[in-house]
Coordinates of C-alpha atoms and ligand atoms in Angstrom, one line a residue:
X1 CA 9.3 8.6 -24.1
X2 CA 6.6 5.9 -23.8
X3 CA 8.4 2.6 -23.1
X4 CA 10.4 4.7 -20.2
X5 CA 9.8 3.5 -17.2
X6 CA 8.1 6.0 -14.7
X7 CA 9.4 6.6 -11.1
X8 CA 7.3 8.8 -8.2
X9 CA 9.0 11.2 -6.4
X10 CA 8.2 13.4 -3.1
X11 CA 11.2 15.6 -4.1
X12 CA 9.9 19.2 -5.4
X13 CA 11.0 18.3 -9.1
X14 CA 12.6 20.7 -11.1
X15 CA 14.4 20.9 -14.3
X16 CA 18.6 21.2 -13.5
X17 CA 18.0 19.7 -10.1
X18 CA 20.1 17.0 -8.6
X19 CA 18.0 14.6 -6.2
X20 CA 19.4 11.1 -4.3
X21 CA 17.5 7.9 -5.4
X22 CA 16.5 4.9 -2.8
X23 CA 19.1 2.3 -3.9
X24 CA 16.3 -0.2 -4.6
X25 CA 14.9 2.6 -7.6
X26 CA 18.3 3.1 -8.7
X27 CA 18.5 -0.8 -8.5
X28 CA 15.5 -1.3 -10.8
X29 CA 16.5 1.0 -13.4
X30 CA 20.0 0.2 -13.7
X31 CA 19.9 -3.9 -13.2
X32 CA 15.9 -4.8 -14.2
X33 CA 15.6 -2.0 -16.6
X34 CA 18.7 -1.9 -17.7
X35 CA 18.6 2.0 -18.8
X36 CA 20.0 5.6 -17.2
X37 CA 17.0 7.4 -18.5
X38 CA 13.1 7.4 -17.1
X39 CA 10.4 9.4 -16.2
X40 CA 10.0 11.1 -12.8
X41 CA 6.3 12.3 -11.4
X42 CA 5.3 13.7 -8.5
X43 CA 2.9 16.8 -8.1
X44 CA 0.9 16.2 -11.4
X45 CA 4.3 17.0 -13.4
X46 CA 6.1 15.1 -15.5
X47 CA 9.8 15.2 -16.3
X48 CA 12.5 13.0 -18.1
X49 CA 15.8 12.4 -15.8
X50 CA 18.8 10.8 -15.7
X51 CA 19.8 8.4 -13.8
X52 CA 23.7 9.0 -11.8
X53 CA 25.7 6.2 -10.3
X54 CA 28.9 6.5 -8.3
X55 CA 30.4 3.7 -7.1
X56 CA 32.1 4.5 -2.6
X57 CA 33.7 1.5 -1.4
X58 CA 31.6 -1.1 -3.4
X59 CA 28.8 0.8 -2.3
X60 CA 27.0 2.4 -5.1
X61 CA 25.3 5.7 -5.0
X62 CA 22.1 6.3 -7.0
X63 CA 21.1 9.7 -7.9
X64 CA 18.8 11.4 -10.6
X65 CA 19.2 14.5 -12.7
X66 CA 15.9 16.2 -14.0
X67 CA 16.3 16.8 -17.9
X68 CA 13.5 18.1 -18.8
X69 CA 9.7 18.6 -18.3
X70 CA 7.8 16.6 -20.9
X71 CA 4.7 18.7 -20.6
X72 CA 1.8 15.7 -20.3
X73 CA -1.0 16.6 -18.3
X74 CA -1.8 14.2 -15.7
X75 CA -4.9 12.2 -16.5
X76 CA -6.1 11.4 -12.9
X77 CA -9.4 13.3 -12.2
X78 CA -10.8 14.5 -8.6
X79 CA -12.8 12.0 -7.6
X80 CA -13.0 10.7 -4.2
X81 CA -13.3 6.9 -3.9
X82 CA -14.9 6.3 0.0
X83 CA -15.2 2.8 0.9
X84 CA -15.3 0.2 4.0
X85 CA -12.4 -1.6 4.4
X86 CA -12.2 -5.1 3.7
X87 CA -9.5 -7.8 4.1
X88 CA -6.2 -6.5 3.1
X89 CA -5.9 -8.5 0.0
X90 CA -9.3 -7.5 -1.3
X91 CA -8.5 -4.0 -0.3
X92 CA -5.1 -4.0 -1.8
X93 CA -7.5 -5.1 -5.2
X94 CA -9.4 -2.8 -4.9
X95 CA -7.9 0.2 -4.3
X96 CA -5.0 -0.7 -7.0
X97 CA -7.8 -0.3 -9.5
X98 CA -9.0 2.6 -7.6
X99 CA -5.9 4.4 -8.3
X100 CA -5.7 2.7 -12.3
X101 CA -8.6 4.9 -13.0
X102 CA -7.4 8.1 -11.8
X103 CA -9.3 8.5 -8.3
X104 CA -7.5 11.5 -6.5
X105 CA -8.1 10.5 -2.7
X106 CA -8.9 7.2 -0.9
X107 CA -11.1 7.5 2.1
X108 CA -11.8 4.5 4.6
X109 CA -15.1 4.6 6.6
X110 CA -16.1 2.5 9.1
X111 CA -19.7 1.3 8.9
X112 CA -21.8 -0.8 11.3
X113 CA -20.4 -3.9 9.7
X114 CA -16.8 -3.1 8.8
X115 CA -15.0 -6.1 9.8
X116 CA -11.6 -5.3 8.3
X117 CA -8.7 -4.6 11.0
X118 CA -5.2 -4.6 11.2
X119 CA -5.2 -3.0 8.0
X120 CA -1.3 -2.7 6.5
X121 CA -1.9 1.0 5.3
X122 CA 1.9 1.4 4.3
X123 CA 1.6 -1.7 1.8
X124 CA -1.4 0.2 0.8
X125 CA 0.8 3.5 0.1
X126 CA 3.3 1.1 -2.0
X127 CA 0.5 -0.3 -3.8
X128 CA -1.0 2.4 -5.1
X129 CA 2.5 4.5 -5.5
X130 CA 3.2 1.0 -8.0
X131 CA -0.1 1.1 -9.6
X132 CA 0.3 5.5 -10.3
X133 CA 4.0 4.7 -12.2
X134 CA 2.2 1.9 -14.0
X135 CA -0.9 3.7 -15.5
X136 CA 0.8 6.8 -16.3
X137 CA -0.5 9.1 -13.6
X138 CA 1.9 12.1 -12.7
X139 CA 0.1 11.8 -8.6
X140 CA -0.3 9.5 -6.5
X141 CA -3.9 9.2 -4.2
X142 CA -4.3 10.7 -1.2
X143 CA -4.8 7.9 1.2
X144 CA -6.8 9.6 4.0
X145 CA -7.4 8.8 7.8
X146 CA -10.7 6.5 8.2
X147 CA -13.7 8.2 9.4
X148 CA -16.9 6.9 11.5
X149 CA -19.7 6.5 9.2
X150 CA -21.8 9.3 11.1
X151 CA -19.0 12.2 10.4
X152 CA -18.8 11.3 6.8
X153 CA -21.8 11.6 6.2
X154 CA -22.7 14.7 7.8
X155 CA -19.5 16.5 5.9
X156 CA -19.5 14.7 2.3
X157 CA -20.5 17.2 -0.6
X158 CA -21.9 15.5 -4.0
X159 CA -22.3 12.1 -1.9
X160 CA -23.0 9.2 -4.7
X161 CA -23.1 5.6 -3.3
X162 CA -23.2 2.3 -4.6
X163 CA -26.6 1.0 -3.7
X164 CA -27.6 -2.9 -3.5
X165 CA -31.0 -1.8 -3.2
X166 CA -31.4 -2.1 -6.8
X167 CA -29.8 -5.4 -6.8
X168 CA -32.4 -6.6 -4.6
X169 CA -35.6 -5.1 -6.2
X170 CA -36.3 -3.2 -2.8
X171 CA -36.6 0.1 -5.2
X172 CA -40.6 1.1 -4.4
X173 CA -41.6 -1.9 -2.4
X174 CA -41.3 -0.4 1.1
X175 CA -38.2 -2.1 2.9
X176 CA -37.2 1.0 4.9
X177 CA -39.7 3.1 2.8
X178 CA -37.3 3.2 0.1
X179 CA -37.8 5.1 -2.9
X180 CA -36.5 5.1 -5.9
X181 CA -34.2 8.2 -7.4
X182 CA -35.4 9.8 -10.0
X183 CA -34.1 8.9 -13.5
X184 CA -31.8 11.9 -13.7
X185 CA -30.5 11.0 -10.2
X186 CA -29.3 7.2 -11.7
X187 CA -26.4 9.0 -13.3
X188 CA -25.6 5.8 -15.7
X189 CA -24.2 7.1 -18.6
X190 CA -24.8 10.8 -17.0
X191 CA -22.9 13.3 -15.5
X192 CA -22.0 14.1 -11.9
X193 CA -20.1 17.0 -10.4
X194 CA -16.0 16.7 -11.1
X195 CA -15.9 16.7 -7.3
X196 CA -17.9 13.9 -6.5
X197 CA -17.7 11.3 -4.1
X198 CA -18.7 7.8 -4.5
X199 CA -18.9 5.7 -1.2
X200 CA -18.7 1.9 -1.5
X201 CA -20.3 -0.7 1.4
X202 CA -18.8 -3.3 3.4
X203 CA -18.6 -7.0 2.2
X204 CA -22.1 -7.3 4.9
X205 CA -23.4 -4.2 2.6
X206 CA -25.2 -1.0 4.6
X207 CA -27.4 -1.6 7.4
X208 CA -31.1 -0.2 7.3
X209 CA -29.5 3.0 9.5
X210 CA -27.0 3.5 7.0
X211 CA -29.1 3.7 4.4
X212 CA -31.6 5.7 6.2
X213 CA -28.9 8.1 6.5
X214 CA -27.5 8.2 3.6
X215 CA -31.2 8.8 2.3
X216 CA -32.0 12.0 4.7
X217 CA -28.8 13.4 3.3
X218 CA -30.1 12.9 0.2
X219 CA -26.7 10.7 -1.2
X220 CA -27.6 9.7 -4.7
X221 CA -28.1 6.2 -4.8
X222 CA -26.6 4.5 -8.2
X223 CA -27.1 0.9 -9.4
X224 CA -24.4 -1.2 -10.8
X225 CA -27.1 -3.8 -12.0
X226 CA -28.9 -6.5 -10.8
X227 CA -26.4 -9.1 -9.6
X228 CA -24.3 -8.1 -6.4
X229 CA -21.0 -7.4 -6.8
X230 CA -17.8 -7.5 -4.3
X231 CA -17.3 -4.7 -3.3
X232 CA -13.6 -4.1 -5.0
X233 CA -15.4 -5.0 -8.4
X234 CA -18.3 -2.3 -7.4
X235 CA -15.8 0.0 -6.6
X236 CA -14.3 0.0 -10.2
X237 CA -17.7 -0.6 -11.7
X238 CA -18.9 2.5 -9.9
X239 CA -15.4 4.9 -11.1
X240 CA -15.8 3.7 -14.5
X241 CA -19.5 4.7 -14.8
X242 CA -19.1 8.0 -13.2
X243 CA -16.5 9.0 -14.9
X244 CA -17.2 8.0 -18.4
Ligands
SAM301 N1 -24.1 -8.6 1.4 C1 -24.7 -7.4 0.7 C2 -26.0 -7.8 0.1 O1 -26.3 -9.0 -0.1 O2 -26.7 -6.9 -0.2 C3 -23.8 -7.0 -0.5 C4 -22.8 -6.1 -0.2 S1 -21.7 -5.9 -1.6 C5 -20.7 -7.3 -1.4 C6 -20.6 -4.6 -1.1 C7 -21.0 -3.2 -1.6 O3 -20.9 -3.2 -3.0 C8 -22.5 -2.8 -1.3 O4 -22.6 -2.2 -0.1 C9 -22.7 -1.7 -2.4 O5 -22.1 -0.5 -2.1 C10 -21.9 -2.3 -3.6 N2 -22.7 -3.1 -4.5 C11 -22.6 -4.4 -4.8 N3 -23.5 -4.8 -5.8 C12 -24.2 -3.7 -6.1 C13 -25.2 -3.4 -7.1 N4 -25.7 -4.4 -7.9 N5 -25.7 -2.1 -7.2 C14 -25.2 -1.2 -6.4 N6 -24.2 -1.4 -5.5 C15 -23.7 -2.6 -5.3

């Protein structure tokens, strides 16, 4: 069942049940694909179907019969990936990776210098629905509602952010009377709680209040090395370390 290809579903999937397919799905298997069978998620299951075609005054009609659940767990893990949008394409970037490595729900925040608006959320949704089939997740993300930077903070449990502090050698030197974390609190290579969330700045980075903030509420701070990155490649820098 590897090579099928894999096609997400809001339907309640269940074995013997009938469902209608958007004509472009049906579209894709039948013409690109070329093949009547694939692989249906939604939910964290997993089930082979069948795809139907009937043919109504040359309009055709796609449809999809659930064979058979195939029993694969669903890799994705429950971390939460919080982040400040950027420009859309950026965003898009990022958050397709997001979703490659298994982060279970997407949460904008706006910071003091979020400069991202106008932000197409629905290509968003596709995006990551596109990048879940691909990398053999059986959910998608949750793509939540953005928060101000204030709220978030003041609700987020098992807070870990990306921190350019380190980048800049700021760690014990005074600039806002930052202090280091402890070894055990730099979690590279370590291990976090499975419900962590790991927050990501702005292209402009955190302003001193941010991180003053994000200290009192004692957020772990985590480096991701001495050069600075963008922030969709410290976004998947950050997953892949916390997770590994
Ligand atoms: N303009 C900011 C500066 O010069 O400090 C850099 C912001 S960076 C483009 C965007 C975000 O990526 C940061 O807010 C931080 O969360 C993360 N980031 C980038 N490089 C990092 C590093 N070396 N260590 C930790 N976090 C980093």
């Amino acid at each position: 069942m590897q090579n099928l290809p894999r096609i997400y579903l809001t339907e309640n999937l269940a074995v013997g049940k009938t469902f209608p397919l958007p004509p472009d799905r049906g579209h894709y298997l039948s013409r690109v694909m070329r093949t009547d069978k694939f692989l249906a998620f939604g939910n964290g299951e997993e089930f082979l179907a069948e795809l139907k075609q009937e043919t109504n005054k040359k309009t055709i009609h796609y449809s999809l019969l659930v064979v058979q659940l195939t029993g694969r767990p669903d890799p994705s893990g429950n971390m939460t990936l919080a982040f400040a949008p950027i420009k859309q394409a950026r965003l898009e970037e990022m958050l397709n990776m997001a979703t490659q490595l298994g982060v279970a729900a997407l949460q904008p925040v706006i910071t003091d210098r979020t400069d991202a608006r106008n932000i197409n959320w629905e290509r968003i949704r596709k995006i990551t629905t596109e990048a879940a089939e691909q990398s053999g997740r059986n959910s998608i993300p949750e793509i939540r509602p953005p928060v101000k930077f204030g709220e978030f903070v003041a609700d987020a449990k098992n807070l870990v952010f990306a921190d350019e502090r380190f980048a800049h050698e700021k760690i014990n030197v005074g600039a806002n009377n930052y202090r280091a974390p402890t070894k055990s609190q730099i979690l590279v290579g370590g291990s976090l709680p499975l419900q962590a969330t790991i927050f990501i700045g702005p292209e402009g980075g955190f302003s001193s209040a941010e991180f003053a903030a994000l200290d009192a509420a004692k957020a772990v701070g985590i480096s991701l090395g001495k050069t600075i990155l963008r922030a969709e490649t410290a976004a998947a820098v950050a997953i892949a370390l916390v997770t590994k």
